[in-house]
Amino acid sequence: MNKLGFRAHDLGSFDTVINFISEMDNKSCPHIIQFAPTKLFKNITHISETKESWITSTSKSFQEANIEVSVLGCYINPLNTEKEYRTKVINDFKTSLEIAKYFNNSVVATETGTNKNSLQLNLGEEKRLNNFWNFLEKVIPIAQKNNATIAIEPVADHTICSFKKIDQMLTYFKCDNLKLIYDPVNFLPYKDNELVPEFQKQQFIEFFEKYNSLISIIHLKDFNIVEKQKNGYLSLFSGRFNIEDFIFTLKKYNNQSPLLLENVNIPDIKNIIYKLQSLLN
């Protein structure tokens, strides 16, 4: 059975760990989380600048509250060519790989950058890929040293945005420490004529057929269509995502990855998890 959890900062941003844990319990949230420190805590700007005492204290608080960190989120733009910014975010990612073990977890996740980011120059495809390969070349040795996993999330319109680009990455880096996060809504294209249920189903099948053993985490949310474009920021069961066929395909391939809700409507989280469990059973 897949573990069910959620993205912790969907609950908000907090001053202390205790405040976060208290709010989790007040809202009856599952104790399995995606933990992005810079998004969950107001006083953390760069994880590479945090003290070891804070990391160990936070880890202890999570353990005492029976909170399981399924993935450590360090979502950066690895393409950025501004030297100071790039150095900081790469250091953040390296630090995340080093501290993952404190949270009894080995998975550190990021997306792969987009030209739409205001900090990103308008690079061509080849330059973007080269910059991303350069990023992976810097962080894979850190993952190997710390027995950690780099989980790359492919997203439509990002650097790694298609089956072809995923295959390029996995061919270029034959590494046991490099895995995938599968966010089926993020991976779907943006044009409305490609978002029909049958197209979604075919994409689910192809992704699991090609990468089932490489999936570390699965994100679940929903989408609607606004002005003929995908708007993928909705809570699960509130839009056009073909969740029934997705779960059918997940079960067909016997994928046991944790399922983490994103953009979740917190007041409805118990009902969403109940409906999801019903599909899984």
mmCIF file of C-alpha atoms in Angstrom:
data_model
loop_
_atom_site.group_PDB
_atom_site.id
_atom_site.type_symbol
_atom_site.label_atom_id
_atom_site.label_comp_id
_atom_site.label_asym_id
_atom_site.label_seq_id
_atom_site.Cartn_x
_atom_site.Cartn_y
_atom_site.Cartn_z
ATOM 1 C CA MET A 1 0.000 0.000 0.000
ATOM 2 C CA ASN A 2 1.249 3.462 -0.883
ATOM 3 C CA LYS A 3 1.847 5.831 2.016
ATOM 4 C CA LEU A 4 -0.269 9.001 1.811
ATOM 5 C CA GLY A 5 1.001 12.418 2.824
ATOM 6 C CA PHE A 6 1.112 16.053 1.814
ATOM 7 C CA ARG A 7 3.378 19.005 1.052
ATOM 8 C CA ALA A 8 3.953 20.542 4.475
ATOM 9 C CA HIS A 9 4.060 24.204 3.430
ATOM 10 C CA ASP A 10 0.534 23.932 2.014
ATOM 11 C CA LEU A 11 -0.370 24.318 5.689
ATOM 12 C CA GLY A 12 1.367 27.718 5.786
ATOM 13 C CA SER A 13 4.661 29.236 6.911
ATOM 14 C CA PHE A 14 5.636 29.021 10.580
ATOM 15 C CA ASP A 15 7.923 30.666 13.132
ATOM 16 C CA THR A 16 8.759 27.441 14.965
ATOM 17 C CA VAL A 17 8.667 23.681 14.551
ATOM 18 C CA ILE A 18 6.293 23.403 17.507
ATOM 19 C CA ASN A 19 3.801 25.762 15.858
ATOM 20 C CA PHE A 20 3.889 23.674 12.683
ATOM 21 C CA ILE A 21 3.346 20.385 14.507
ATOM 22 C CA SER A 22 0.492 21.893 16.519
ATOM 23 C CA GLU A 23 -1.229 23.143 13.355
ATOM 24 C CA MET A 24 -0.761 19.746 11.687
ATOM 25 C CA ASP A 25 -2.573 18.060 14.537
ATOM 26 C CA ASN A 26 -5.293 20.727 14.731
ATOM 27 C CA LYS A 27 -6.096 20.194 11.039
ATOM 28 C CA SER A 28 -5.849 16.377 11.214
ATOM 29 C CA CYS A 29 -3.083 16.254 8.603
ATOM 30 C CA PRO A 30 -1.209 13.033 7.840
ATOM 31 C CA HIS A 31 2.227 12.746 9.442
ATOM 32 C CA ILE A 32 3.972 11.961 6.147
ATOM 33 C CA ILE A 33 5.339 15.102 4.515
ATOM 34 C CA GLN A 34 7.370 16.758 1.831
ATOM 35 C CA PHE A 35 9.598 19.068 3.847
ATOM 36 C CA ALA A 36 10.987 22.225 2.221
ATOM 37 C CA PRO A 37 12.599 24.143 5.127
ATOM 38 C CA THR A 38 12.839 27.486 3.319
ATOM 39 C CA LYS A 39 9.116 27.389 2.507
ATOM 40 C CA LEU A 40 7.868 25.967 5.800
ATOM 41 C CA PHE A 41 9.804 28.208 8.200
ATOM 42 C CA LYS A 42 9.886 31.994 8.001
ATOM 43 C CA ASN A 43 13.414 32.364 9.392
ATOM 44 C CA ILE A 44 15.104 30.000 6.883
ATOM 45 C CA THR A 45 16.288 31.666 3.672
ATOM 46 C CA HIS A 46 19.090 29.307 2.639
ATOM 47 C CA ILE A 47 19.343 25.810 4.081
ATOM 48 C CA SER A 48 23.119 25.988 3.580
ATOM 49 C CA GLU A 49 23.232 28.806 6.161
ATOM 50 C CA THR A 50 21.381 26.959 8.935
ATOM 51 C CA LYS A 51 23.190 25.731 12.036
ATOM 52 C CA GLU A 52 23.612 22.029 12.706
ATOM 53 C CA SER A 53 21.907 22.524 16.078
ATOM 54 C CA TRP A 54 18.715 23.672 14.305
ATOM 55 C CA ILE A 55 18.816 20.676 11.967
ATOM 56 C CA THR A 56 19.249 18.152 14.791
ATOM 57 C CA SER A 57 16.624 19.874 16.959
ATOM 58 C CA THR A 58 14.085 19.897 14.120
ATOM 59 C CA SER A 59 14.811 16.262 13.346
ATOM 60 C CA LYS A 60 14.285 15.331 17.005
ATOM 61 C CA SER A 61 10.970 17.228 17.140
ATOM 62 C CA PHE A 62 9.748 15.444 14.018
ATOM 63 C CA GLN A 63 10.717 12.045 15.417
ATOM 64 C CA GLU A 64 8.971 12.727 18.728
ATOM 65 C CA ALA A 65 5.816 13.738 16.827
ATOM 66 C CA ASN A 66 6.068 10.655 14.557
ATOM 67 C CA ILE A 67 6.448 12.828 11.456
ATOM 68 C CA GLU A 68 7.965 11.006 8.488
ATOM 69 C CA VAL A 69 9.835 13.064 5.894
ATOM 70 C CA SER A 70 9.357 11.289 2.566
ATOM 71 C CA VAL A 71 11.259 13.882 0.573
ATOM 72 C CA LEU A 72 13.337 16.948 1.344
ATOM 73 C CA GLY A 73 12.318 19.701 -1.055
ATOM 74 C CA CYS A 74 15.064 21.975 -2.366
ATOM 75 C CA TYR A 75 13.351 23.447 -5.415
ATOM 76 C CA ILE A 76 15.836 25.737 -7.141
ATOM 77 C CA ASN A 77 16.449 27.094 -10.622
ATOM 78 C CA PRO A 78 19.650 25.211 -11.519
ATOM 79 C CA LEU A 79 19.919 27.072 -14.837
ATOM 80 C CA ASN A 80 20.460 30.536 -13.488
ATOM 81 C CA THR A 81 23.643 32.075 -14.856
ATOM 82 C CA GLU A 82 23.988 34.823 -12.244
ATOM 83 C CA LYS A 83 27.089 33.617 -10.392
ATOM 84 C CA GLU A 84 26.216 34.605 -6.816
ATOM 85 C CA TYR A 85 22.673 33.213 -7.016
ATOM 86 C CA ARG A 86 23.809 30.008 -8.712
ATOM 87 C CA THR A 87 26.515 29.386 -6.098
ATOM 88 C CA LYS A 88 24.016 29.848 -3.252
ATOM 89 C CA VAL A 89 21.346 27.540 -4.624
ATOM 90 C CA ILE A 90 23.823 24.812 -5.556
ATOM 91 C CA ASN A 91 25.208 25.013 -2.008
ATOM 92 C CA ASP A 92 21.644 24.726 -0.719
ATOM 93 C CA PHE A 93 21.131 21.578 -2.747
ATOM 94 C CA LYS A 94 24.438 20.074 -1.622
ATOM 95 C CA THR A 95 23.565 20.816 2.005
ATOM 96 C CA SER A 96 20.141 19.214 1.560
ATOM 97 C CA LEU A 97 21.825 16.031 0.315
ATOM 98 C CA GLU A 98 24.109 16.089 3.360
ATOM 99 C CA ILE A 99 21.353 16.616 5.948
ATOM 100 C CA ALA A 100 18.702 14.288 4.489
ATOM 101 C CA LYS A 101 19.977 11.490 6.738
ATOM 102 C CA TYR A 102 19.032 13.505 9.834
ATOM 103 C CA PHE A 103 15.406 13.073 8.779
ATOM 104 C CA ASN A 104 15.708 9.327 8.119
ATOM 105 C CA ASN A 105 15.304 10.092 4.447
ATOM 106 C CA SER A 106 17.545 9.947 1.416
ATOM 107 C CA VAL A 107 15.495 11.789 -1.227
ATOM 108 C CA VAL A 108 16.126 15.431 -2.179
ATOM 109 C CA ALA A 109 13.958 16.908 -4.926
ATOM 110 C CA THR A 110 14.118 19.731 -7.446
ATOM 111 C CA GLU A 111 12.608 20.781 -10.749
ATOM 112 C CA THR A 112 14.875 21.688 -13.660
ATOM 113 C CA GLY A 113 14.389 25.379 -14.410
ATOM 114 C CA THR A 114 12.464 27.411 -16.923
ATOM 115 C CA ASN A 115 13.025 30.511 -19.021
ATOM 116 C CA LYS A 116 9.879 31.958 -17.447
ATOM 117 C CA ASN A 117 11.711 32.474 -14.158
ATOM 118 C CA SER A 118 12.458 36.178 -13.733
ATOM 119 C CA LEU A 119 15.992 35.330 -12.625
ATOM 120 C CA GLN A 120 16.723 33.289 -15.727
ATOM 121 C CA LEU A 121 18.238 34.566 -18.951
ATOM 122 C CA ASN A 122 16.494 33.543 -22.169
ATOM 123 C CA LEU A 123 18.746 30.594 -22.981
ATOM 124 C CA GLY A 124 18.424 28.273 -25.953
ATOM 125 C CA GLU A 125 17.683 24.577 -25.509
ATOM 126 C CA GLU A 126 21.274 23.356 -25.838
ATOM 127 C CA LYS A 127 22.598 25.926 -23.358
ATOM 128 C CA ARG A 128 19.853 25.076 -20.873
ATOM 129 C CA LEU A 129 20.678 21.372 -21.084
ATOM 130 C CA ASN A 130 24.394 22.032 -20.700
ATOM 131 C CA ASN A 131 23.760 24.191 -17.631
ATOM 132 C CA PHE A 132 21.579 21.485 -16.137
ATOM 133 C CA TRP A 133 24.146 18.753 -16.857
ATOM 134 C CA ASN A 134 26.725 20.993 -15.166
ATOM 135 C CA PHE A 135 24.484 21.241 -12.099
ATOM 136 C CA LEU A 136 24.081 17.456 -11.902
ATOM 137 C CA GLU A 137 27.824 16.951 -12.308
ATOM 138 C CA LYS A 138 28.336 19.113 -9.204
ATOM 139 C CA VAL A 139 25.723 17.469 -6.976
ATOM 140 C CA ILE A 140 25.819 13.769 -7.931
ATOM 141 C CA PRO A 141 29.176 13.191 -6.143
ATOM 142 C CA ILE A 142 27.654 14.696 -2.971
ATOM 143 C CA ALA A 143 24.673 12.353 -3.269
ATOM 144 C CA GLN A 144 26.986 9.370 -3.724
ATOM 145 C CA LYS A 145 29.123 10.360 -0.738
ATOM 146 C CA ASN A 146 26.046 10.690 1.515
ATOM 147 C CA ASN A 147 24.096 7.730 0.105
ATOM 148 C CA ALA A 148 21.371 10.188 -0.882
ATOM 149 C CA THR A 149 19.010 10.302 -3.851
ATOM 150 C CA ILE A 150 18.524 13.217 -6.245
ATOM 151 C CA ALA A 151 14.905 13.162 -7.413
ATOM 152 C CA ILE A 152 14.304 15.186 -10.571
ATOM 153 C CA GLU A 153 10.754 16.332 -11.285
ATOM 154 C CA PRO A 154 10.021 16.655 -15.027
ATOM 155 C CA VAL A 155 7.614 19.510 -15.789
ATOM 156 C CA ALA A 156 6.099 20.595 -19.102
ATOM 157 C CA ASP A 157 7.962 23.651 -20.485
ATOM 158 C CA HIS A 158 10.917 23.125 -18.117
ATOM 159 C CA THR A 159 14.370 21.874 -19.114
ATOM 160 C CA ILE A 160 13.431 18.239 -18.478
ATOM 161 C CA CYS A 161 9.947 18.370 -19.956
ATOM 162 C CA SER A 162 9.355 15.236 -22.039
ATOM 163 C CA PHE A 163 10.088 11.533 -22.325
ATOM 164 C CA LYS A 164 12.883 12.388 -24.752
ATOM 165 C CA LYS A 165 14.576 14.747 -22.269
ATOM 166 C CA ILE A 166 14.209 12.285 -19.394
ATOM 167 C CA ASP A 167 15.850 9.610 -21.541
ATOM 168 C CA GLN A 168 18.676 12.017 -22.418
ATOM 169 C CA MET A 169 19.304 12.698 -18.744
ATOM 170 C CA LEU A 170 19.255 9.044 -17.738
ATOM 171 C CA THR A 171 21.565 8.132 -20.630
ATOM 172 C CA TYR A 172 23.997 10.950 -19.839
ATOM 173 C CA PHE A 173 24.058 10.120 -16.109
ATOM 174 C CA LYS A 174 24.018 6.389 -15.463
ATOM 175 C CA CYS A 175 23.828 6.733 -11.712
ATOM 176 C CA ASP A 176 21.940 4.824 -9.011
ATOM 177 C CA ASN A 177 21.586 8.060 -7.028
ATOM 178 C CA LEU A 178 19.502 9.756 -9.723
ATOM 179 C CA LYS A 179 15.744 9.086 -9.621
ATOM 180 C CA LEU A 180 12.466 10.793 -10.570
ATOM 181 C CA ILE A 181 9.512 12.481 -8.944
ATOM 182 C CA TYR A 182 6.393 11.882 -10.981
ATOM 183 C CA ASP A 183 3.891 14.722 -10.871
ATOM 184 C CA PRO A 184 1.394 13.655 -13.549
ATOM 185 C CA VAL A 185 -0.338 17.059 -13.636
ATOM 186 C CA ASN A 186 2.929 18.978 -13.985
ATOM 187 C CA PHE A 187 4.120 16.620 -16.720
ATOM 188 C CA LEU A 188 0.969 17.040 -18.816
ATOM 189 C CA PRO A 189 1.261 19.598 -21.642
ATOM 190 C CA TYR A 190 -0.448 22.971 -21.334
ATOM 191 C CA LYS A 191 -2.632 22.992 -24.470
ATOM 192 C CA ASP A 192 -6.249 22.060 -23.797
ATOM 193 C CA ASN A 193 -6.581 19.758 -26.821
ATOM 194 C CA GLU A 194 -3.927 17.464 -25.288
ATOM 195 C CA LEU A 195 -5.575 17.211 -21.866
ATOM 196 C CA VAL A 196 -8.474 14.874 -22.643
ATOM 197 C CA PRO A 197 -8.794 11.809 -20.365
ATOM 198 C CA GLU A 198 -7.558 9.350 -23.015
ATOM 199 C CA PHE A 199 -4.366 11.363 -23.635
ATOM 200 C CA GLN A 200 -3.751 11.521 -19.890
ATOM 201 C CA LYS A 201 -4.202 7.755 -19.625
ATOM 202 C CA GLN A 202 -1.698 7.064 -22.403
ATOM 203 C CA GLN A 203 0.857 9.336 -20.758
ATOM 204 C CA PHE A 204 0.398 7.587 -17.391
ATOM 205 C CA ILE A 205 0.959 4.205 -19.025
ATOM 206 C CA GLU A 206 4.081 5.338 -20.871
ATOM 207 C CA PHE A 207 5.616 6.938 -17.773
ATOM 208 C CA PHE A 208 5.128 3.857 -15.603
ATOM 209 C CA GLU A 209 6.200 1.540 -18.420
ATOM 210 C CA LYS A 210 9.486 3.414 -18.901
ATOM 211 C CA TYR A 211 10.375 4.595 -15.390
ATOM 212 C CA ASN A 212 8.427 2.620 -12.786
ATOM 213 C CA SER A 213 11.503 1.483 -10.870
ATOM 214 C CA LEU A 214 12.984 5.002 -10.903
ATOM 215 C CA ILE A 215 10.032 6.791 -9.280
ATOM 216 C CA SER A 216 10.832 7.872 -5.713
ATOM 217 C CA ILE A 217 7.789 10.043 -4.973
ATOM 218 C CA ILE A 218 4.469 10.826 -6.670
ATOM 219 C CA HIS A 219 2.775 14.222 -6.352
ATOM 220 C CA LEU A 220 -0.997 14.427 -6.693
ATOM 221 C CA LYS A 221 -3.040 17.526 -7.380
ATOM 222 C CA ASP A 222 -5.563 18.625 -10.009
ATOM 223 C CA PHE A 223 -5.973 21.059 -12.876
ATOM 224 C CA ASN A 224 -8.556 23.012 -14.784
ATOM 225 C CA ILE A 225 -8.441 24.733 -18.167
ATOM 226 C CA VAL A 226 -8.351 28.532 -18.246
ATOM 227 C CA GLU A 227 -8.257 30.308 -21.613
ATOM 228 C CA LYS A 228 -7.365 27.006 -23.317
ATOM 229 C CA GLN A 229 -4.348 26.487 -21.041
ATOM 230 C CA LYS A 230 -3.762 24.105 -18.148
ATOM 231 C CA ASN A 231 -4.003 25.645 -14.685
ATOM 232 C CA GLY A 232 -2.384 22.983 -12.525
ATOM 233 C CA TYR A 233 -2.722 24.439 -9.045
ATOM 234 C CA LEU A 234 -5.893 22.781 -7.756
ATOM 235 C CA SER A 235 -6.567 20.382 -4.921
ATOM 236 C CA LEU A 236 -7.095 16.740 -5.924
ATOM 237 C CA PHE A 237 -10.665 15.788 -6.934
ATOM 238 C CA SER A 238 -11.527 19.379 -7.852
ATOM 239 C CA GLY A 239 -10.651 19.504 -11.571
ATOM 240 C CA ARG A 240 -10.067 17.489 -14.743
ATOM 241 C CA PHE A 241 -7.246 15.203 -13.678
ATOM 242 C CA ASN A 242 -8.044 11.600 -14.616
ATOM 243 C CA ILE A 243 -7.364 10.225 -11.151
ATOM 244 C CA GLU A 244 -9.263 6.955 -11.681
ATOM 245 C CA ASP A 245 -7.089 5.882 -14.625
ATOM 246 C CA PHE A 246 -3.989 7.131 -12.841
ATOM 247 C CA ILE A 247 -4.618 4.947 -9.796
ATOM 248 C CA PHE A 248 -5.561 2.002 -12.038
ATOM 249 C CA THR A 249 -2.194 2.354 -13.820
ATOM 250 C CA LEU A 250 -0.307 2.810 -10.539
ATOM 251 C CA LYS A 251 -1.790 -0.448 -9.242
ATOM 252 C CA LYS A 252 -1.214 -2.258 -12.548
ATOM 253 C CA TYR A 253 2.517 -1.550 -12.279
ATOM 254 C CA ASN A 254 2.512 -2.266 -8.537
ATOM 255 C CA ASN A 255 4.144 1.070 -7.788
ATOM 256 C CA GLN A 256 4.499 1.569 -4.018
ATOM 257 C CA SER A 257 5.895 5.117 -4.020
ATOM 258 C CA PRO A 258 4.552 7.550 -1.397
ATOM 259 C CA LEU A 259 1.680 9.683 -2.732
ATOM 260 C CA LEU A 260 1.987 13.289 -1.572
ATOM 261 C CA LEU A 261 -0.856 15.771 -2.025
ATOM 262 C CA GLU A 262 0.041 19.219 -3.354
ATOM 263 C CA ASN A 263 -2.021 22.421 -3.447
ATOM 264 C CA VAL A 264 -4.315 20.560 -1.110
ATOM 265 C CA ASN A 265 -7.418 22.200 0.338
ATOM 266 C CA ILE A 266 -6.424 21.700 3.993
ATOM 267 C CA PRO A 267 -9.961 21.895 5.482
ATOM 268 C CA ASP A 268 -10.929 19.012 3.172
ATOM 269 C CA ILE A 269 -7.764 16.944 3.570
ATOM 270 C CA LYS A 270 -9.367 14.109 5.567
ATOM 271 C CA ASN A 271 -12.062 13.659 2.923
ATOM 272 C CA ILE A 272 -9.512 13.808 0.074
ATOM 273 C CA ILE A 273 -7.388 11.113 1.709
ATOM 274 C CA TYR A 274 -10.475 8.972 2.338
ATOM 275 C CA LYS A 275 -11.450 9.171 -1.350
ATOM 276 C CA LEU A 276 -7.873 8.420 -2.416
ATOM 277 C CA GLN A 277 -7.680 5.410 -0.096
ATOM 278 C CA SER A 278 -10.971 4.141 -1.527
ATOM 279 C CA LEU A 279 -9.464 4.172 -5.026
ATOM 280 C CA LEU A 280 -6.312 2.437 -3.812
ATOM 281 C CA ASN A 281 -8.167 -0.375 -2.024
#
